[in-house]
Every structure is written in C-alpha cells, then in structure tokens.
Tab-separated table of C-alpha atoms and ligand atoms in Angstrom:
chain	number	residue	atom	x	y	z
T	15	MET	CA	-67.732	44.411	27.006
T	16	TYR	CA	-67.827	41.021	26.111
T	17	LEU	CA	-65.185	38.639	28.506
T	18	LEU	CA	-64.524	34.946	28.474
T	19	GLY	CA	-64.139	32.414	32.109
T	20	ILE	CA	-62.437	29.526	31.695
T	21	GLU	CA	-61.858	27.122	34.578
T	22	SER	CA	-59.200	23.842	35.239
T	23	SER	CA	-58.278	23.402	38.349
T	24	CYS	CA	-59.378	20.080	39.017
T	25	ASP	CA	-61.426	17.609	37.362
T	26	GLU	CA	-64.258	20.031	35.588
T	27	THR	CA	-63.457	21.772	32.606
T	28	ALA	CA	-64.857	24.734	32.061
T	29	ALA	CA	-65.934	27.732	29.806
T	30	SER	CA	-68.115	30.516	30.388
T	31	VAL	CA	-69.365	33.449	29.244
T	32	PHE	CA	-69.899	36.915	31.120
T	33	THR	CA	-70.613	40.730	30.315
T	34	ASP	CA	-68.728	43.641	32.126
T	35	GLU	CA	-72.645	43.943	34.163
T	36	PRO	CA	-71.588	40.837	35.736
T	37	ARG	CA	-74.243	39.051	32.997
T	38	VAL	CA	-73.771	34.948	32.649
T	39	LEU	CA	-75.003	34.555	29.114
T	40	SER	CA	-73.272	30.533	28.884
T	41	SER	CA	-71.592	28.205	31.368
T	42	VAL	CA	-70.083	25.141	29.660
T	43	VAL	CA	-69.312	22.498	31.983
T	44	ALA	CA	-67.428	18.875	30.674
T	45	SER	CA	-67.306	16.630	33.638
T	46	GLN	CA	-65.090	14.062	33.707
T	47	ASP	CA	-66.320	11.564	35.743
T	48	ARG	CA	-65.448	9.095	33.148
T	49	PHE	CA	-62.279	9.274	33.255
T	50	HIS	CA	-61.720	8.908	37.143
T	51	ALA	CA	-64.589	6.122	37.903
T	52	ARG	CA	-62.438	4.051	37.358
T	53	PHE	CA	-59.546	4.443	39.744
T	54	GLY	CA	-62.285	5.987	42.301
T	55	GLY	CA	-60.858	9.031	42.028
T	56	VAL	CA	-59.785	12.330	40.663
T	57	VAL	CA	-56.178	11.153	39.500
T	58	PRO	CA	-53.618	14.330	38.633
T	59	GLU	CA	-52.287	13.326	35.536
T	60	VAL	CA	-55.219	12.025	34.159
T	61	ALA	CA	-57.063	15.330	34.641
T	62	ALA	CA	-53.800	17.375	32.795
T	63	ARG	CA	-54.454	15.740	29.568
T	64	ALA	CA	-58.523	15.144	30.005
T	65	HIS	CA	-57.499	18.543	30.096
T	66	LEU	CA	-56.372	19.282	27.081
T	67	ILE	CA	-58.575	17.089	25.143
T	68	GLN	CA	-61.571	19.389	26.480
T	69	ILE	CA	-60.891	22.660	26.412
T	70	ILE	CA	-60.645	23.945	22.929
T	71	PRO	CA	-64.174	22.137	22.037
T	72	VAL	CA	-65.475	23.899	25.496
T	73	ILE	CA	-65.179	27.522	24.685
T	74	ARG	CA	-65.970	26.640	21.409
T	75	GLN	CA	-69.175	25.683	22.530
T	76	ALA	CA	-69.247	28.893	25.426
T	77	LEU	CA	-68.833	30.976	23.057
T	78	SER	CA	-71.328	29.726	20.492
T	79	GLU	CA	-74.437	29.091	22.976
T	80	ALA	CA	-73.260	33.646	23.998
T	81	ASN	CA	-73.740	34.133	20.481
T	82	ILE	CA	-70.484	35.758	19.978
T	83	ARG	CA	-66.925	35.995	17.227
T	84	PRO	CA	-63.778	35.468	19.337
T	85	CYS	CA	-62.925	38.710	18.449
T	86	ASP	CA	-65.798	40.208	20.270
T	87	LEU	CA	-63.968	39.246	23.605
T	88	GLY	CA	-63.021	42.443	25.828
T	89	ALA	CA	-60.286	40.581	28.392
T	90	VAL	CA	-60.084	37.170	29.249
T	91	ALA	CA	-60.371	35.705	32.495
T	92	VAL	CA	-59.084	32.095	34.121
T	93	GLN	CA	-58.558	30.970	37.672
T	94	ASN	CA	-55.013	30.095	38.074
T	95	ARG	CA	-54.877	29.149	41.902
T	96	PRO	CA	-55.391	27.142	44.372
T	97	GLY	CA	-55.662	23.171	42.387
T	98	LEU	CA	-53.739	20.818	40.540
T	99	VAL	CA	-50.692	22.318	38.777
T	100	GLY	CA	-51.045	20.376	35.649
T	101	SER	CA	-54.631	20.948	35.918
T	102	LEU	CA	-54.425	24.644	35.991
T	103	LEU	CA	-51.288	24.867	33.343
T	104	VAL	CA	-54.484	23.890	30.653
T	105	GLY	CA	-56.625	27.158	31.566
T	106	VAL	CA	-54.007	29.081	32.338
T	107	SER	CA	-51.818	28.309	29.242
T	108	ALA	CA	-55.200	28.836	26.993
T	109	ALA	CA	-56.087	31.489	28.226
T	110	LYS	CA	-52.353	33.579	27.237
T	111	MET	CA	-53.171	32.311	24.123
T	112	ILE	CA	-55.938	34.133	23.833
T	113	SER	CA	-55.750	36.909	25.431
T	114	LEU	CA	-51.982	37.058	22.887
T	115	ALA	CA	-54.134	36.276	19.981
T	116	LEU	CA	-56.460	39.080	20.495
T	117	GLY	CA	-54.475	41.456	22.647
T	118	VAL	CA	-56.763	41.930	25.414
T	119	PRO	CA	-56.377	41.447	28.346
T	120	LEU	CA	-55.488	38.911	30.520
T	121	VAL	CA	-56.771	38.693	34.069
T	122	GLY	CA	-55.900	35.806	37.119
T	123	VAL	CA	-58.462	34.693	39.428
T	124	ASP	CA	-58.582	32.759	42.559
T	125	HIS	CA	-60.416	29.992	42.820
T	126	ILE	CA	-61.812	30.168	46.456
T	127	GLU	CA	-63.318	33.950	45.388
T	128	GLY	CA	-64.400	32.617	42.977
T	129	HIS	CA	-66.555	30.532	44.819
T	130	VAL	CA	-67.836	33.205	47.427
T	131	TYR	CA	-68.009	35.268	43.884
T	132	ALA	CA	-70.809	32.539	42.442
T	133	CYS	CA	-72.784	34.244	44.870
T	134	GLN	CA	-73.037	36.735	44.480
T	135	LEU	CA	-74.042	36.125	40.407
T	136	GLY	CA	-77.398	34.576	42.043
T	137	ALA	CA	-78.038	38.646	43.801
T	138	SER	CA	-79.844	41.059	43.075
T	139	LYS	CA	-77.429	43.780	45.099
T	140	SER	CA	-73.717	43.415	46.530
T	141	ILE	CA	-73.621	40.474	49.292
T	142	PHE	CA	-69.656	42.654	50.508
T	143	PRO	CA	-68.712	42.697	53.381
T	144	CYS	CA	-69.760	38.884	53.903
T	145	LEU	CA	-69.091	35.860	56.293
T	146	ALA	CA	-68.062	33.020	53.538
T	147	LEU	CA	-68.738	29.272	53.623
T	148	ILE	CA	-66.674	27.437	50.590
T	149	VAL	CA	-67.254	24.070	50.867
T	150	SER	CA	-66.290	21.600	48.275
T	151	GLY	CA	-63.932	18.142	47.027
T	152	GLY	CA	-61.058	20.243	47.814
T	153	HIS	CA	-61.901	22.654	50.198
T	154	THR	CA	-63.653	23.511	53.201
T	155	LEU	CA	-62.981	27.111	53.798
T	156	ILE	CA	-64.533	29.567	56.227
T	157	LEU	CA	-63.165	33.300	54.840
T	158	ASP	CA	-64.359	36.742	56.026
T	159	CYS	CA	-64.679	39.077	53.173
T	160	PRO	CA	-64.883	43.083	53.450
T	161	SER	CA	-65.491	42.648	49.487
T	162	ALA	CA	-64.846	40.580	45.852
T	163	THR	CA	-62.099	40.591	45.620
T	164	GLU	CA	-60.335	40.720	49.333
T	165	SER	CA	-60.929	37.925	51.702
T	166	LYS	CA	-58.501	36.615	54.543
T	167	ARG	CA	-59.290	32.243	55.974
T	168	ILE	CA	-60.117	32.107	59.701
T	169	GLY	CA	-60.722	28.722	59.845
T	170	GLN	CA	-59.566	25.804	57.499
T	171	THR	CA	-59.891	21.909	57.020
T	172	ARG	CA	-56.710	20.551	59.108
T	173	ASP	CA	-57.500	16.775	57.026
T	174	ASP	CA	-59.706	15.817	54.353
T	175	ALA	CA	-62.480	18.577	52.867
T	176	ALA	CA	-66.171	18.058	53.864
T	177	GLY	CA	-66.864	16.394	50.307
T	178	GLU	CA	-64.331	14.763	50.756
T	179	ALA	CA	-65.530	13.348	53.672
T	180	LEU	CA	-68.466	12.114	51.790
T	181	ASP	CA	-66.657	10.564	48.413
T	182	LYS	CA	-64.778	8.690	50.585
T	183	ALA	CA	-67.460	7.807	53.613
T	184	ALA	CA	-69.423	7.013	49.804
T	185	ALA	CA	-66.876	4.835	49.176
T	186	MET	CA	-66.517	2.878	52.165
T	187	MET	CA	-70.330	1.478	51.767
T	188	GLY	CA	-69.739	0.453	47.536
T	189	LEU	CA	-71.643	4.382	46.454
T	190	GLY	CA	-69.271	4.203	43.199
T	191	PHE	CA	-67.743	7.873	42.041
T	192	PRO	CA	-68.051	10.831	42.726
T	193	GLY	CA	-69.834	9.353	46.346
T	194	GLY	CA	-70.994	12.732	47.385
T	195	PRO	CA	-74.170	12.756	45.102
T	196	ALA	CA	-74.557	9.378	45.745
T	197	LEU	CA	-74.811	9.216	49.470
T	198	ASP	CA	-76.408	12.779	49.812
T	199	ARG	CA	-78.917	10.297	47.707
T	200	ILE	CA	-79.490	6.959	49.873
T	201	ALA	CA	-79.136	9.364	52.855
T	202	GLN	CA	-82.799	10.353	52.157
T	203	THR	CA	-84.110	7.143	52.698
T	204	GLY	CA	-82.467	6.780	56.495
T	205	ASN	CA	-82.376	8.319	59.966
T	206	PRO	CA	-80.080	10.037	60.830
T	207	ASN	CA	-79.720	9.365	64.542
T	208	ALA	CA	-79.257	5.514	64.075
T	209	TYR	CA	-75.966	5.910	64.783
T	210	ASP	CA	-73.780	8.763	67.027
T	211	PHE	CA	-70.693	9.676	64.889
T	212	PRO	CA	-67.711	12.269	65.897
T	213	MET	CA	-67.435	15.792	66.046
T	214	GLY	CA	-64.487	16.952	65.079
T	215	MET	CA	-62.979	20.485	66.926
T	216	PRO	CA	-66.882	20.723	68.022
T	217	GLN	CA	-65.354	23.245	70.945
T	218	GLU	CA	-66.846	26.894	71.126
T	219	GLY	CA	-65.552	29.113	69.238
T	220	ASN	CA	-62.572	26.980	67.141
T	221	LEU	CA	-63.745	27.755	63.551
T	222	ASP	CA	-61.140	24.452	62.074
T	223	PHE	CA	-62.534	21.279	60.663
T	224	SER	CA	-61.951	18.242	61.043
T	225	PHE	CA	-63.248	15.314	59.363
T	226	SER	CA	-60.762	12.573	59.802
T	227	GLY	CA	-61.650	11.281	63.055
T	228	LEU	CA	-65.939	10.991	62.076
T	229	LYS	CA	-63.925	9.254	58.644
T	230	THR	CA	-62.572	6.028	61.517
T	231	ALA	CA	-65.724	6.225	63.318
T	232	LEU	CA	-67.333	5.608	60.519
T	233	LEU	CA	-65.314	2.736	59.235
T	234	TYR	CA	-65.229	1.389	62.747
T	235	THR	CA	-68.923	0.732	62.762
T	236	ILE	CA	-69.016	-0.986	58.829
T	237	ARG	CA	-66.127	-3.378	60.124
T	238	LYS	CA	-68.344	-4.850	62.666
T	239	LEU	CA	-71.703	-5.130	60.654
T	240	ASP	CA	-72.401	-8.350	58.548
T	241	HIS	CA	-71.740	-8.331	55.134
T	242	PRO	CA	-72.968	-7.474	52.572
T	243	LEU	CA	-74.247	-3.928	53.998
T	244	SER	CA	-78.454	-4.094	53.093
T	245	GLU	CA	-79.889	-0.831	51.757
T	246	SER	CA	-81.507	-0.101	54.755
T	247	GLN	CA	-78.068	-0.292	56.712
T	248	LYS	CA	-76.328	2.155	54.256
T	249	GLY	CA	-79.308	4.602	54.173
T	250	ASP	CA	-78.454	4.353	58.318
T	251	LEU	CA	-75.107	5.080	58.165
T	252	ALA	CA	-75.686	7.598	55.309
T	253	ALA	CA	-77.974	9.435	56.696
T	254	SER	CA	-75.716	9.669	60.314
T	255	PHE	CA	-72.537	10.523	58.145
T	256	LEU	CA	-74.365	13.367	56.648
T	257	HIS	CA	-75.837	15.088	59.444
T	258	THR	CA	-72.643	14.775	61.197
T	259	VAL	CA	-71.422	16.952	58.332
T	260	VAL	CA	-73.548	18.571	58.210
T	261	LYS	CA	-74.205	19.652	62.235
T	262	THR	CA	-70.168	20.679	62.519
T	263	LEU	CA	-70.310	22.985	59.398
T	264	VAL	CA	-73.477	24.650	60.459
T	265	LYS	CA	-72.416	25.253	63.966
T	266	LYS	CA	-68.448	27.174	62.666
T	267	CYS	CA	-70.612	28.950	60.800
T	268	LYS	CA	-72.153	30.187	63.799
T	269	TYR	CA	-69.171	30.722	66.377
T	270	ALA	CA	-67.022	32.588	62.723
T	271	LEU	CA	-70.808	35.025	63.007
T	272	LYS	CA	-70.458	35.698	66.285
T	273	ALA	CA	-67.070	35.992	66.090
T	274	THR	CA	-66.800	38.068	62.839
T	275	GLY	CA	-70.310	40.414	63.591
T	276	HIS	CA	-70.411	39.725	60.265
T	277	LYS	CA	-75.166	39.980	58.629
T	278	ARG	CA	-74.769	38.083	55.683
T	279	LEU	CA	-74.062	34.260	55.159
T	280	ALA	CA	-72.487	33.153	51.567
T	281	VAL	CA	-71.887	30.201	51.055
T	282	GLY	CA	-70.761	28.394	47.585
T	283	GLY	CA	-68.989	25.333	46.384
T	284	GLY	CA	-69.943	21.947	45.422
T	285	VAL	CA	-71.287	20.538	48.892
T	286	ALA	CA	-73.422	23.295	48.679
T	287	VAL	CA	-75.532	21.442	46.446
T	288	ASN	CA	-76.680	19.136	49.545
T	289	ASN	CA	-80.257	20.261	49.528
T	290	LEU	CA	-80.180	18.903	53.982
T	291	LEU	CA	-76.581	22.410	54.462
T	292	ARG	CA	-78.678	24.707	52.808
T	293	ASN	CA	-82.139	23.910	54.686
T	294	LYS	CA	-80.331	23.731	58.227
T	295	LEU	CA	-77.917	26.772	57.911
T	296	GLY	CA	-81.159	28.583	56.724
T	297	GLU	CA	-82.516	27.736	60.309
T	298	MET	CA	-79.514	28.443	61.682
T	299	THR	CA	-79.585	31.531	60.112
T	300	ALA	CA	-83.001	32.984	60.247
T	301	ASN	CA	-82.550	32.103	64.700
T	302	LEU	CA	-79.429	34.792	64.699
T	303	GLY	CA	-81.139	37.656	62.058
T	304	VAL	CA	-78.462	37.005	59.690
T	305	GLU	CA	-79.007	37.204	55.902
T	306	LEU	CA	-78.113	33.315	53.849
T	307	ILE	CA	-76.744	33.728	50.615
T	308	LEU	CA	-76.595	30.514	48.562
T	309	ALA	CA	-74.916	29.964	45.248
T	310	PRO	CA	-77.328	28.603	42.516
T	311	PRO	CA	-76.733	24.770	42.132
T	312	GLU	CA	-75.196	25.182	38.912
T	313	TRP	CA	-73.087	28.027	39.911
T	314	CYS	CA	-72.218	25.415	43.231
T	315	THR	CA	-69.939	22.733	41.780
T	316	ASP	CA	-66.858	23.313	40.083
T	317	ASN	CA	-67.397	26.286	36.962
T	318	ALA	CA	-66.218	28.823	34.232
T	319	ALA	CA	-68.850	31.348	35.861
T	320	MET	CA	-67.569	32.477	38.824
T	321	ALA	CA	-64.766	34.104	37.379
T	322	ALA	CA	-66.780	36.390	36.725
T	323	VAL	CA	-64.891	37.981	39.789
T	324	ALA	CA	-62.586	38.968	36.812
T	325	VAL	CA	-64.541	41.945	36.434
T	326	GLU	CA	-64.106	43.251	39.684
T	327	HIS	CA	-60.553	43.156	39.432
T	328	LEU	CA	-60.481	45.040	36.034
T	329	ARG	CA	-63.057	47.786	37.665
T	330	LEU	CA	-59.553	47.785	40.282
T	331	GLY	CA	-57.445	48.143	37.587
T	332	ARG	CA	-55.899	45.106	38.148
T	333	CYS	CA	-55.033	42.326	35.108
T	334	SER	CA	-52.316	40.133	35.163
T	335	PRO	CA	-49.016	39.729	32.508
T	336	LEU	CA	-48.665	37.016	30.292
T	337	ASP	CA	-46.142	34.842	32.578
T	338	LEU	CA	-48.968	34.874	34.576
T	339	ASP	CA	-48.688	31.402	36.957
T	340	ALA	CA	-50.635	28.802	37.230
T	341	LEU	CA	-50.449	27.873	40.923
T	342	PRO	CA	-50.627	25.411	43.283
T	343	CYS	CA	-52.196	27.083	46.801
K	5	LIG	O1	-67.010	22.061	43.506
K	5	LIG	P1	-66.740	20.858	43.558
K	5	LIG	O2	-67.799	20.375	42.221
K	5	LIG	O3	-64.968	20.310	43.145
K	5	LIG	C1	-64.323	21.064	44.597
K	5	LIG	O4	-63.854	22.176	44.123
K	5	LIG	O5	-64.012	19.211	45.033
K	5	LIG	O6	-66.945	19.883	44.337
K	5	LIG	C2	-67.378	18.491	44.609
K	5	LIG	C3	-67.965	18.085	46.127
K	5	LIG	C4	-67.758	16.387	46.175
K	5	LIG	O7	-67.022	16.217	46.952
K	5	LIG	C5	-69.058	16.046	46.233
K	5	LIG	O8	-69.314	14.741	46.662
K	5	LIG	C6	-69.762	16.913	46.497
K	5	LIG	O9	-69.074	18.305	45.945
K	5	LIG	N1	-71.341	16.600	46.105
K	5	LIG	C7	-72.512	16.572	47.109
K	5	LIG	C8	-73.741	16.698	46.409
K	5	LIG	N2	-73.160	17.070	44.994
K	5	LIG	C9	-71.525	17.003	45.167
K	5	LIG	N3	-71.471	16.607	48.916
K	5	LIG	C10	-73.082	16.419	49.038
K	5	LIG	N4	-74.621	16.863	48.320
K	5	LIG	C11	-74.494	16.447	46.965
K	5	LIG	N5	-75.652	16.941	47.068
K	6	LIG	ZN1	-64.113	24.394	42.708
C-alpha cells in the first residue's frame, strides 16, 4: 500500500510517499527560511500563509517523485500535533480533503513520535523499546519509548529548546537566521575551552534541561568584548557555547540511560544533524555498551517521511475521524 505523509507543524512544508513496509519513496521539504529571515525568527502568521502557498505543489511533487497517482494512495497521514496551530491547520485540512476525496483512511500522528520514528526509517531492525532524545528548534525531550506508538516524557526543557538556544546565540553573534548551522560552521574554527560557560541543571539524576542561564552567560561575555567581534572571537564563543550544549545533552542522556536501563538510544530532531553531538553521543554510548541509533541527517530536520509512524498505528487498527483537530501541544 502507498501512503502520503504531510508535515506543516512549524516552518517546513513537507510531503512524502512511503509504502506500508515502510519504505520511503519520496520526501519533499519546502523551507520557509526566505520568508522568516528578515524577522530573525519564525513568525506564526507568515508560516501559516507560506504553508498555504506551498502545500499543494509540495504534495504534487512528492507524488510525482514517487511515480504514483493520487488514486494509488491507500491512506493519508498528517502530523497534527504539537506545533503552531495556524501552521498545523494547513496540513490537517489538506490531509482531510485528500482522505475525503479518495475515500481512504486519515491517520493523525504526533510530530514527536515522528521524530523518533525517523530513527527507525534508517534502521534494519526494530529500534524499540528505546530511550529517545529529540532535540530541535522547538523541542528538547527525553522519552521512554516502549514501542513506536507509545512514549512517556521523562525529561524536558524548562525554558528554551537546545536549537532555539543555538539560534539565539547565533543571532547575538550576528550570524543570521537560521543560526544553528552557521554557529556549527564557525565553531569548528574556535577553541571550545576559550570560555567556561555554565551547564544548566547539572545535578546527577535530573533529566530536565535549562538553557537560559547559558544564553545569559553568552550575552554578558559578548557585552564585555570589543566590537565588532573578530572572526576568531566568534569562533571561540561559538565553540565554547556549542560544546556546553552538547555536554549537557550527552550528560542528561547518560543519566536517563542509567535510570531506565535502556540498551538503545535513538536521537532525532534538527540539532541531531550536528556532528559534535553525534560523535560525543557515540563515545558515551560505546562506554556504556548501549546501541546508538541516529536518525539519517535528511530526516533529522522536520520532514514528512517521519509520518510513516502512521503505518504502526494502522497495524493496530487505529485511524482518525474527519474532524481530527490541529493541537498546539
Ligand atoms: O527539527 P527542526 O527542523 O525544527 C523544529 O522542530 O524545530 O530543527 C531546527 C533546529 C534549528 O534550531 C537549527 O538551528 C538546528 O535545528 N540545527 C542545527 C544544525 N542544523 C540545524 N543545530 C546545530 N548544528 C547544526 N548543524
Ligand atoms: Zn520537529
């Protein structure tokens, strides 16, 4: 069976065609960066309007790249929660329209479950049960996942998400939007020990995150320096900041692995493309004898292939009614 997946929870308009194995046949993502760059962040109203412009062309392209027609579809899946409600509504409405027109089941899926399932898409055997770290611009979560369709949050951020902190740090250094990738690039030229930034909530056993103190420490450090910042100062600040974020994420995963006894760690979300994070998690899990499953980089940032978790729901006989809601949290 062929399924169409739709994602519009934040600022990426995405559609994907996958089979019920699941095997991904196409994954199209239209970025909205050009709409938001001049505001320095995602503007919800702008995001919803951009989804409206992009959604039908993106769905058409996903069908065309998979070389199938709409009438070949057996179900439509949409990530209907959590996210910006105006953005979610566009994807949910499109999915309902297709489900109704074709007379095929509609499956609403959780975007976070989708980020975890992106790890499954790159794996040759089941990754469940596992512990999961989902780390993106909107979320920083540790989840206990008995199966693809069940998860319990055991750690989360009390303030900013890790990606949001990286984006804001990049903005403070004048690196533009979206800042995470730019900060990552410049960090590779710097000294990670140049500045001693604090780790939020470092207590052993505490699985929650806080990045606001780290952000403030960066702001005060930048204020004390001569301006404009030199490239080498920017490199040192970026490297020290990124290393502190990565150290925090790795430590919290270590605590959570010890607390739960899980022998697999799945990692997804936009920040999971970061090579330093991937390498440091690799070292930590190797020391603990835990299997590390990293989402393939193309499925770390928001996409619709991860809506393939719908296949697992359909196997359990679950689908959604046509009054499916878009839920912000
Ligand atoms: O998953 P995603 O596309 O969207 C959300 O659900 O938020 O993640 C986007 C986040 C942004 O904060 C971005 O700065 C971060 O992922 N990101 C990175 C890198 N590439 C993207 N962070 C660190 N290093 C990168 N190379
Ligand atoms: Zn996401």
